[in-house]
Amino acid sequence: LWWQGMDIPQVIATLGEAIFYVHAKDVALNRYEIARNGVLDTKSYAQMQQRSWLFRSVGSGHGELDWKQIVASLRLAGYDYVLSIEHEDALASIHEGLSSALSTLSRVLLTEPPVEAWWL
């Protein structure tokens, strides 16, 4: 969705209860190459420096704030299930990419159920 220029929390809010499965996947966008080639750039991964975008490990394309907003939006939409890590980062090994994604998600996931607003 980032690759398409979409606002992921807004998409989540729009889809709401229709969400039944979520992939945790990140992308780095190269604005210079997007301006020249658009987001549909299909250059080979052998030309990574010239591509408009690259898949990255979770947290390597977008920061923790973005991922916290996604997690909060999913909870508001009623989704409290699996985030399936999708690792296609050509810059990281399988182990390093997965470890990085797990590290990022472990800091942003809400693991306890929400409580009543006791401060009201």
Tab-separated table of N, CA, C and O in Angstrom:
chain	number	residue	atom	x	y	z
A	1	LEU	N	0.822	-1.204	0.000
A	1	LEU	CA	0.000	0.000	0.000
A	1	LEU	C	0.861	1.261	0.000
A	1	LEU	O	0.514	2.245	-0.645
A	2	TRP	N	1.980	1.232	0.739
A	2	TRP	CA	2.876	2.393	0.715
A	2	TRP	C	3.367	2.636	-0.698
A	2	TRP	O	3.463	3.763	-1.142
A	3	TRP	N	3.699	1.569	-1.376
A	3	TRP	CA	4.222	1.644	-2.743
A	3	TRP	C	3.241	2.376	-3.648
A	3	TRP	O	3.624	3.077	-4.557
A	4	GLN	N	1.946	2.235	-3.371
A	4	GLN	CA	0.914	2.881	-4.177
A	4	GLN	C	0.580	4.287	-3.692
A	4	GLN	O	-0.280	4.954	-4.262
A	5	GLY	N	1.229	4.746	-2.623
A	5	GLY	CA	0.980	6.086	-2.102
A	5	GLY	C	-0.250	6.168	-1.219
A	5	GLY	O	-0.793	7.256	-1.012
A	6	MET	N	-0.677	5.031	-0.689
A	6	MET	CA	-1.901	5.003	0.123
A	6	MET	C	-1.573	5.259	1.591
A	6	MET	O	-0.473	4.971	2.057
A	7	ASP	N	-2.539	5.790	2.316
A	7	ASP	CA	-2.427	6.033	3.751
A	7	ASP	C	-2.952	4.779	4.448
A	7	ASP	O	-4.161	4.554	4.521
A	8	ILE	N	-2.057	3.960	4.965
A	8	ILE	CA	-2.445	2.650	5.477
A	8	ILE	C	-3.440	2.734	6.633
A	8	ILE	O	-4.437	2.007	6.622
A	9	PRO	N	-3.254	3.599	7.636
A	9	PRO	CA	-4.285	3.686	8.678
A	9	PRO	C	-5.666	4.061	8.116
A	9	PRO	O	-6.689	3.554	8.588
A	10	GLN	N	-5.713	4.902	7.092
A	10	GLN	CA	-6.994	5.248	6.479
A	10	GLN	C	-7.602	4.058	5.746
A	10	GLN	O	-8.813	3.844	5.781
A	11	VAL	N	-6.769	3.284	5.074
A	11	VAL	CA	-7.253	2.083	4.392
A	11	VAL	C	-7.818	1.099	5.417
A	11	VAL	O	-8.886	0.517	5.212
A	12	ILE	N	-7.105	0.917	6.517
A	12	ILE	CA	-7.569	0.019	7.575
A	12	ILE	C	-8.912	0.488	8.109
A	12	ILE	O	-9.841	-0.305	8.279
A	13	ALA	N	-9.032	1.798	8.367
A	13	ALA	CA	-10.300	2.346	8.870
A	13	ALA	C	-11.431	2.110	7.875
A	13	ALA	O	-12.560	1.807	8.258
A	14	THR	N	-11.141	2.239	6.599
A	14	THR	CA	-12.160	2.039	5.564
A	14	THR	C	-12.582	0.578	5.471
A	14	THR	O	-13.769	0.272	5.365
A	15	LEU	N	-11.609	-0.331	5.524
A	15	LEU	CA	-11.926	-1.760	5.408
A	15	LEU	C	-12.550	-2.326	6.678
A	15	LEU	O	-13.370	-3.236	6.610
A	16	GLY	N	-12.127	-1.810	7.830
A	16	GLY	CA	-12.708	-2.202	9.109
A	16	GLY	C	-12.768	-3.699	9.332
A	16	GLY	O	-11.779	-4.404	9.207
A	17	GLU	N	-13.957	-4.180	9.643
A	17	GLU	CA	-14.140	-5.590	9.995
A	17	GLU	C	-13.939	-6.540	8.819
A	17	GLU	O	-13.921	-7.756	9.008
A	18	ALA	N	-13.770	-6.024	7.623
A	18	ALA	CA	-13.514	-6.887	6.471
A	18	ALA	C	-12.079	-7.437	6.489
A	18	ALA	O	-11.771	-8.374	5.757
A	19	ILE	N	-11.230	-6.884	7.333
A	19	ILE	CA	-9.839	-7.350	7.420
A	19	ILE	C	-9.820	-8.678	8.165
A	19	ILE	O	-10.313	-8.782	9.279
A	20	PHE	N	-9.236	-9.694	7.522
A	20	PHE	CA	-9.176	-11.003	8.173
A	20	PHE	C	-7.761	-11.573	8.229
A	20	PHE	O	-7.527	-12.593	8.868
A	21	TYR	N	-6.800	-10.925	7.581
A	21	TYR	CA	-5.422	-11.399	7.606
A	21	TYR	C	-4.514	-10.239	7.189
A	21	TYR	O	-4.849	-9.506	6.267
A	22	VAL	N	-3.375	-10.093	7.851
A	22	VAL	CA	-2.500	-8.955	7.586
A	22	VAL	C	-1.061	-9.422	7.386
A	22	VAL	O	-0.543	-10.195	8.195
A	23	HIS	N	-0.443	-8.949	6.330
A	23	HIS	CA	0.978	-9.170	6.096
A	23	HIS	C	1.736	-7.946	6.594
A	23	HIS	O	1.365	-6.822	6.282
A	24	ALA	N	2.792	-8.177	7.346
A	24	ALA	CA	3.693	-7.105	7.762
A	24	ALA	C	4.820	-7.064	6.733
A	24	ALA	O	5.655	-7.966	6.675
A	25	LYS	N	4.803	-6.045	5.913
A	25	LYS	CA	5.753	-5.936	4.809
A	25	LYS	C	6.115	-4.461	4.657
A	25	LYS	O	5.263	-3.605	4.807
A	26	ASP	N	7.353	-4.187	4.368
A	26	ASP	CA	7.793	-2.800	4.272
A	26	ASP	C	8.439	-2.553	2.911
A	26	ASP	O	8.810	-3.489	2.200
A	27	VAL	N	8.546	-1.294	2.567
A	27	VAL	CA	9.131	-0.893	1.292
A	27	VAL	C	9.844	0.443	1.486
A	27	VAL	O	9.409	1.279	2.268
A	28	ALA	N	10.965	0.591	0.811
A	28	ALA	CA	11.667	1.876	0.775
A	28	ALA	C	11.410	2.488	-0.591
A	28	ALA	O	11.558	1.819	-1.619
A	29	LEU	N	11.009	3.730	-0.594
A	29	LEU	CA	10.699	4.435	-1.832
A	29	LEU	C	11.825	5.394	-2.176
A	29	LEU	O	12.294	6.138	-1.314
A	30	ASN	N	12.235	5.385	-3.427
A	30	ASN	CA	13.273	6.289	-3.914
A	30	ASN	C	12.560	7.390	-4.707
A	30	ASN	O	12.204	7.201	-5.863
A	31	ARG	N	12.309	8.516	-4.068
A	31	ARG	CA	11.522	9.601	-4.673
A	31	ARG	C	12.124	10.095	-5.993
A	31	ARG	O	11.398	10.451	-6.911
A	32	TYR	N	13.442	10.129	-6.066
A	32	TYR	CA	14.100	10.572	-7.293
A	32	TYR	C	13.755	9.642	-8.453
A	32	TYR	O	13.375	10.090	-9.538
A	33	GLU	N	13.858	8.347	-8.219
A	33	GLU	CA	13.553	7.378	-9.276
A	33	GLU	C	12.051	7.324	-9.565
A	33	GLU	O	11.641	7.128	-10.708
A	34	ILE	N	11.218	7.522	-8.545
A	34	ILE	CA	9.768	7.568	-8.776
A	34	ILE	C	9.426	8.734	-9.692
A	34	ILE	O	8.612	8.601	-10.609
A	35	ALA	N	10.076	9.875	-9.476
A	35	ALA	CA	9.819	11.048	-10.323
A	35	ALA	C	10.197	10.773	-11.778
A	35	ALA	O	9.560	11.303	-12.694
A	36	ARG	N	11.196	9.926	-11.984
A	36	ARG	CA	11.641	9.608	-13.355
A	36	ARG	C	10.918	8.401	-13.952
A	36	ARG	O	10.656	8.376	-15.150
A	37	ASN	N	10.612	7.409	-13.125
A	37	ASN	CA	10.118	6.131	-13.643
A	37	ASN	C	8.742	5.714	-13.131
A	37	ASN	O	8.205	4.712	-13.579
A	38	GLY	N	8.200	6.460	-12.158
A	38	GLY	CA	6.913	6.085	-11.573
A	38	GLY	C	7.040	4.912	-10.621
A	38	GLY	O	8.102	4.312	-10.486
A	39	VAL	N	5.946	4.583	-9.947
A	39	VAL	CA	5.972	3.493	-8.974
A	39	VAL	C	5.866	2.122	-9.630
A	39	VAL	O	6.082	1.107	-8.978
A	40	LEU	N	5.532	2.078	-10.908
A	40	LEU	CA	5.427	0.789	-11.598
A	40	LEU	C	6.772	0.334	-12.166
A	40	LEU	O	6.821	-0.556	-13.008
A	41	ASP	N	7.842	0.939	-11.688
A	41	ASP	CA	9.191	0.603	-12.115
A	41	ASP	C	9.443	-0.893	-11.911
A	41	ASP	O	9.298	-1.411	-10.811
A	42	THR	N	9.793	-1.581	-12.983
A	42	THR	CA	9.996	-3.034	-12.906
A	42	THR	C	11.443	-3.434	-13.205
A	42	THR	O	11.690	-4.561	-13.626
A	43	LYS	N	12.381	-2.515	-12.972
A	43	LYS	CA	13.786	-2.866	-13.192
A	43	LYS	C	14.150	-4.097	-12.358
A	43	LYS	O	13.606	-4.331	-11.284
A	44	SER	N	15.111	-4.832	-12.837
A	44	SER	CA	15.609	-6.008	-12.133
A	44	SER	C	16.166	-5.620	-10.765
A	44	SER	O	16.703	-4.516	-10.592
A	45	TYR	N	16.090	-6.552	-9.838
A	45	TYR	CA	16.711	-6.323	-8.535
A	45	TYR	C	18.230	-6.244	-8.654
A	45	TYR	O	18.913	-5.821	-7.728
A	46	ALA	N	18.785	-6.644	-9.790
A	46	ALA	CA	20.214	-6.469	-10.025
A	46	ALA	C	20.557	-4.994	-10.175
A	46	ALA	O	21.724	-4.608	-10.089
A	47	GLN	N	19.547	-4.151	-10.379
A	47	GLN	CA	19.734	-2.696	-10.512
A	47	GLN	C	19.090	-1.975	-9.322
A	47	GLN	O	18.386	-0.992	-9.480
A	48	MET	N	19.364	-2.439	-8.124
A	48	MET	CA	18.689	-1.907	-6.937
A	48	MET	C	18.829	-0.400	-6.792
A	48	MET	O	17.889	0.268	-6.396
A	49	GLN	N	19.976	0.164	-7.107
A	49	GLN	CA	20.179	1.602	-6.936
A	49	GLN	C	19.344	2.420	-7.908
A	49	GLN	O	19.090	3.592	-7.655
A	50	GLN	N	18.913	1.832	-8.998
A	50	GLN	CA	18.119	2.555	-9.990
A	50	GLN	C	16.623	2.271	-9.886
A	50	GLN	O	15.841	2.791	-10.670
A	51	ARG	N	16.216	1.467	-8.931
A	51	ARG	CA	14.799	1.119	-8.796
A	51	ARG	C	14.035	2.220	-8.060
A	51	ARG	O	14.578	2.896	-7.202
A	52	SER	N	12.768	2.356	-8.352
A	52	SER	CA	11.907	3.323	-7.662
A	52	SER	C	11.570	2.856	-6.253
A	52	SER	O	11.249	3.664	-5.394
A	53	TRP	N	11.633	1.571	-6.032
A	53	TRP	CA	11.281	1.023	-4.722
A	53	TRP	C	11.993	-0.296	-4.504
A	53	TRP	O	12.385	-0.971	-5.445
A	54	LEU	N	12.173	-0.635	-3.230
A	54	LEU	CA	12.736	-1.921	-2.823
A	54	LEU	C	11.935	-2.438	-1.645
A	54	LEU	O	11.617	-1.675	-0.723
A	55	PHE	N	11.619	-3.724	-1.651
A	55	PHE	CA	11.065	-4.318	-0.443
A	55	PHE	C	12.141	-4.265	0.628
A	55	PHE	O	13.310	-4.491	0.349
A	56	ARG	N	11.739	-3.936	1.848
A	56	ARG	CA	12.663	-3.877	2.982
A	56	ARG	C	12.077	-4.633	4.155
A	56	ARG	O	10.889	-4.879	4.234
A	57	SER	N	12.925	-4.974	5.095
A	57	SER	CA	12.470	-5.614	6.322
A	57	SER	C	11.585	-4.634	7.083
A	57	SER	O	11.788	-3.418	7.008
A	58	VAL	N	10.632	-5.169	7.812
A	58	VAL	CA	9.740	-4.320	8.606
A	58	VAL	C	10.579	-3.400	9.488
A	58	VAL	O	11.452	-3.856	10.221
A	59	GLY	N	10.341	-2.098	9.365
A	59	GLY	CA	11.074	-1.099	10.134
A	59	GLY	C	12.230	-0.482	9.373
A	59	GLY	O	12.775	0.533	9.795
A	60	SER	N	12.615	-1.075	8.242
A	60	SER	CA	13.731	-0.532	7.467
A	60	SER	C	13.275	0.383	6.339
A	60	SER	O	14.086	1.090	5.764
A	61	GLY	N	11.996	0.352	6.035
A	61	GLY	CA	11.444	1.259	5.034
A	61	GLY	C	10.683	2.391	5.697
A	61	GLY	O	10.749	3.540	5.294
A	62	HIS	N	9.947	2.046	6.746
A	62	HIS	CA	9.160	3.010	7.516
A	62	HIS	C	9.458	2.783	8.988
A	62	HIS	O	9.704	1.657	9.419
A	63	GLY	N	9.401	3.862	9.753
A	63	GLY	CA	9.798	3.807	11.150
A	63	GLY	C	8.739	3.272	12.090
A	63	GLY	O	7.617	2.953	11.709
A	64	GLU	N	9.127	3.204	13.340
A	64	GLU	CA	8.243	2.652	14.369
A	64	GLU	C	6.946	3.444	14.524
A	64	GLU	O	5.909	2.858	14.802
A	65	LEU	N	6.992	4.749	14.343
A	65	LEU	CA	5.762	5.525	14.457
A	65	LEU	C	4.746	5.067	13.421
A	65	LEU	O	3.565	4.893	13.735
A	66	ASP	N	5.181	4.861	12.186
A	66	ASP	CA	4.274	4.360	11.146
A	66	ASP	C	3.687	3.012	11.550
A	66	ASP	O	2.488	2.771	11.395
A	67	TRP	N	4.537	2.127	12.047
A	67	TRP	CA	4.058	0.798	12.431
A	67	TRP	C	3.150	0.856	13.663
A	67	TRP	O	2.178	0.107	13.758
A	68	LYS	N	3.426	1.758	14.603
A	68	LYS	CA	2.531	1.928	15.759
A	68	LYS	C	1.152	2.401	15.303
A	68	LYS	O	0.121	1.973	15.836
A	69	GLN	N	1.124	3.303	14.329
A	69	GLN	CA	-0.161	3.787	13.805
A	69	GLN	C	-0.929	2.670	13.110
A	69	GLN	O	-2.156	2.583	13.212
A	70	ILE	N	-0.224	1.799	12.409
A	70	ILE	CA	-0.872	0.657	11.760
A	70	ILE	C	-1.456	-0.286	12.803
A	70	ILE	O	-2.617	-0.698	12.711
A	71	VAL	N	-0.671	-0.607	13.827
A	71	VAL	CA	-1.140	-1.507	14.887
A	71	VAL	C	-2.354	-0.911	15.599
A	71	VAL	O	-3.348	-1.601	15.851
A	72	ALA	N	-2.306	0.384	15.911
A	72	ALA	CA	-3.442	1.037	16.571
A	72	ALA	C	-4.674	1.028	15.666
A	72	ALA	O	-5.786	0.771	16.126
A	73	SER	N	-4.481	1.275	14.385
A	73	SER	CA	-5.599	1.273	13.432
A	73	SER	C	-6.213	-0.112	13.322
A	73	SER	O	-7.439	-0.252	13.240
A	74	LEU	N	-5.381	-1.146	13.332
A	74	LEU	CA	-5.904	-2.511	13.288
A	74	LEU	C	-6.741	-2.812	14.525
A	74	LEU	O	-7.819	-3.400	14.435
A	75	ARG	N	-6.267	-2.372	15.682
A	75	ARG	CA	-7.030	-2.610	16.914
A	75	ARG	C	-8.355	-1.856	16.869
A	75	ARG	O	-9.393	-2.393	17.233
A	76	LEU	N	-8.333	-0.619	16.408
A	76	LEU	CA	-9.573	0.151	16.303
A	76	LEU	C	-10.560	-0.495	15.330
A	76	LEU	O	-11.770	-0.391	15.507
A	77	ALA	N	-10.035	-1.179	14.324
A	77	ALA	CA	-10.884	-1.852	13.338
A	77	ALA	C	-11.370	-3.209	13.838
A	77	ALA	O	-12.154	-3.878	13.162
A	78	GLY	N	-10.893	-3.630	15.016
A	78	GLY	CA	-11.324	-4.906	15.574
A	78	GLY	C	-10.434	-6.082	15.208
A	78	GLY	O	-10.753	-7.225	15.530
A	79	TYR	N	-9.305	-5.820	14.546
A	79	TYR	CA	-8.391	-6.897	14.166
A	79	TYR	C	-7.388	-7.124	15.280
A	79	TYR	O	-6.639	-6.222	15.655
A	80	ASP	N	-7.362	-8.320	15.836
A	80	ASP	CA	-6.417	-8.675	16.889
A	80	ASP	C	-5.948	-10.102	16.637
A	80	ASP	O	-6.221	-11.015	17.399
A	81	TYR	N	-5.272	-10.262	15.499
A	81	TYR	CA	-4.866	-11.591	15.093
A	81	TYR	C	-3.424	-11.533	14.599
A	81	TYR	O	-2.646	-10.695	15.030
A	82	VAL	N	-3.070	-12.351	13.675
A	82	VAL	CA	-1.705	-12.529	13.207
A	82	VAL	C	-1.224	-11.373	12.335
A	82	VAL	O	-1.983	-10.857	11.514
A	83	LEU	N	0.039	-10.982	12.525
A	83	LEU	CA	0.761	-10.157	11.562
A	83	LEU	C	1.813	-11.086	10.965
A	83	LEU	O	2.774	-11.457	11.625
A	84	SER	N	1.617	-11.485	9.746
A	84	SER	CA	2.498	-12.425	9.075
A	84	SER	C	3.657	-11.664	8.425
A	84	SER	O	3.454	-10.887	7.501
A	85	ILE	N	4.870	-11.884	8.937
A	85	ILE	CA	6.044	-11.185	8.414
A	85	ILE	C	6.363	-11.717	7.025
A	85	ILE	O	6.534	-12.917	6.827
A	86	GLU	N	6.444	-10.809	6.077
A	86	GLU	CA	6.802	-11.159	4.712
A	86	GLU	C	8.172	-10.550	4.430
A	86	GLU	O	8.300	-9.334	4.327
A	87	HIS	N	9.184	-11.394	4.334
A	87	HIS	CA	10.561	-10.914	4.180
A	87	HIS	C	11.032	-11.079	2.745
A	87	HIS	O	11.215	-12.186	2.264
A	88	GLU	N	11.209	-9.964	2.053
A	88	GLU	CA	11.741	-9.972	0.691
A	88	GLU	C	12.810	-8.894	0.540
A	88	GLU	O	12.963	-8.306	-0.518
A	89	ASP	N	13.528	-8.617	1.600
A	89	ASP	CA	14.551	-7.569	1.603
A	89	ASP	C	15.841	-8.095	0.986
A	89	ASP	O	16.539	-8.917	1.580
A	90	ALA	N	16.162	-7.620	-0.211
A	90	ALA	CA	17.364	-8.073	-0.907
A	90	ALA	C	18.646	-7.541	-0.280
A	90	ALA	O	19.739	-7.993	-0.626
A	91	LEU	N	18.522	-6.597	0.646
A	91	LEU	CA	19.701	-6.042	1.300
A	91	LEU	C	20.053	-6.779	2.591
A	91	LEU	O	21.114	-6.550	3.161
A	92	ALA	N	19.157	-7.655	3.056
A	92	ALA	CA	19.364	-8.349	4.327
A	92	ALA	C	19.280	-9.858	4.125
A	92	ALA	O	18.495	-10.340	3.302
A	93	SER	N	20.066	-10.582	4.902
A	93	SER	CA	19.964	-12.041	4.875
A	93	SER	C	18.607	-12.449	5.445
A	93	SER	O	17.892	-11.632	6.045
A	94	ILE	N	18.266	-13.700	5.262
A	94	ILE	CA	17.004	-14.200	5.814
A	94	ILE	C	16.976	-13.990	7.322
A	94	ILE	O	16.005	-13.457	7.873
A	95	HIS	N	18.050	-14.379	8.005
A	95	HIS	CA	18.101	-14.251	9.465
A	95	HIS	C	18.061	-12.792	9.910
A	95	HIS	O	17.299	-12.423	10.802
A	96	GLU	N	18.873	-11.966	9.291
A	96	GLU	CA	18.924	-10.558	9.696
A	96	GLU	C	17.612	-9.838	9.398
A	96	GLU	O	17.134	-9.050	10.213
A	97	GLY	N	17.014	-10.106	8.248
A	97	GLY	CA	15.740	-9.470	7.906
A	97	GLY	C	14.626	-9.875	8.846
A	97	GLY	O	13.852	-9.036	9.311
A	98	LEU	N	14.548	-11.171	9.149
A	98	LEU	CA	13.519	-11.648	10.067
A	98	LEU	C	13.761	-11.109	11.477
A	98	LEU	O	12.830	-10.657	12.144
A	99	SER	N	15.004	-11.116	11.920
A	99	SER	CA	15.334	-10.588	13.255
A	99	SER	C	14.980	-9.110	13.366
A	99	SER	O	14.441	-8.666	14.387
A	100	SER	N	15.273	-8.361	12.321
A	100	SER	CA	14.953	-6.936	12.312
A	100	SER	C	13.448	-6.710	12.384
A	100	SER	O	12.965	-5.863	13.144
A	101	ALA	N	12.698	-7.468	11.596
A	101	ALA	CA	11.241	-7.339	11.615
A	101	ALA	C	10.679	-7.707	12.980
A	101	ALA	O	9.814	-6.999	13.516
A	102	LEU	N	11.149	-8.800	13.564
A	102	LEU	CA	10.688	-9.210	14.890
A	102	LEU	C	11.009	-8.155	15.940
A	102	LEU	O	10.180	-7.859	16.808
A	103	SER	N	12.184	-7.583	15.841
A	103	SER	CA	12.587	-6.549	16.796
A	103	SER	C	11.670	-5.335	16.704
A	103	SER	O	11.185	-4.819	17.720
A	104	THR	N	11.421	-4.874	15.486
A	104	THR	CA	10.549	-3.712	15.294
A	104	THR	C	9.142	-4.011	15.783
A	104	THR	O	8.559	-3.251	16.560
A	105	LEU	N	8.583	-5.127	15.344
A	105	LEU	CA	7.203	-5.445	15.713
A	105	LEU	C	7.058	-5.695	17.204
A	105	LEU	O	6.029	-5.346	17.795
A	106	SER	N	8.079	-6.254	17.854
A	106	SER	CA	7.984	-6.495	19.299
A	106	SER	C	7.875	-5.180	20.072
A	106	SER	O	7.319	-5.154	21.166
A	107	ARG	N	8.384	-4.095	19.507
A	107	ARG	CA	8.307	-2.792	20.179
A	107	ARG	C	7.005	-2.043	19.888
A	107	ARG	O	6.670	-1.104	20.598
A	108	VAL	N	6.283	-2.438	18.848
A	108	VAL	CA	5.085	-1.674	18.478
A	108	VAL	C	3.777	-2.428	18.705
A	108	VAL	O	2.718	-1.803	18.770
A	109	LEU	N	3.837	-3.749	18.838
A	109	LEU	CA	2.602	-4.516	19.013
A	109	LEU	C	1.978	-4.270	20.373
A	109	LEU	O	2.671	-4.124	21.379
A	110	LEU	N	0.672	-4.234	20.399
A	110	LEU	CA	-0.080	-4.162	21.639
A	110	LEU	C	-0.457	-5.597	21.997
A	110	LEU	O	-1.184	-6.256	21.248
A	111	THR	N	0.062	-6.104	23.098
A	111	THR	CA	-0.121	-7.513	23.427
A	111	THR	C	-1.189	-7.763	24.483
A	111	THR	O	-1.677	-8.871	24.608
A	112	GLU	N	-1.536	-6.743	25.237
A	112	GLU	CA	-2.562	-6.903	26.263
A	112	GLU	C	-3.885	-6.355	25.742
A	112	GLU	O	-3.905	-5.410	24.953
A	113	PRO	N	-4.994	-6.938	26.199
A	113	PRO	CA	-6.284	-6.414	25.746
A	113	PRO	C	-6.505	-4.995	26.266
A	113	PRO	O	-5.994	-4.628	27.329
A	114	PRO	N	-7.235	-4.193	25.520
A	114	PRO	CA	-7.516	-2.822	25.990
A	114	PRO	C	-8.392	-2.869	27.243
A	114	PRO	O	-9.076	-3.867	27.504
A	115	VAL	N	-8.365	-1.794	27.993
A	115	VAL	CA	-9.144	-1.703	29.221
A	115	VAL	C	-10.175	-0.591	29.096
A	115	VAL	O	-10.110	0.245	28.188
A	116	GLU	N	-11.138	-0.582	29.990
A	116	GLU	CA	-12.097	0.518	30.041
A	116	GLU	C	-11.357	1.802	30.376
A	116	GLU	O	-10.357	1.787	31.081
A	117	ALA	N	-11.857	2.917	29.880
A	117	ALA	CA	-11.220	4.214	30.123
A	117	ALA	C	-11.448	4.614	31.596
A	117	ALA	O	-12.454	5.247	31.916
A	118	TRP	N	-10.537	4.230	32.467
A	118	TRP	CA	-10.684	4.498	33.907
A	118	TRP	C	-10.556	5.981	34.228
A	118	TRP	O	-10.982	6.429	35.269
A	119	TRP	N	-9.994	6.774	33.331
A	119	TRP	CA	-9.740	8.189	33.587
A	119	TRP	C	-10.952	9.066	33.312
A	119	TRP	O	-10.907	10.264	33.538
A	120	LEU	N	-12.032	8.489	32.807
A	120	LEU	CA	-13.225	9.287	32.511
A	120	LEU	C	-14.070	9.499	33.724
A	120	LEU	O	-14.225	8.755	34.596
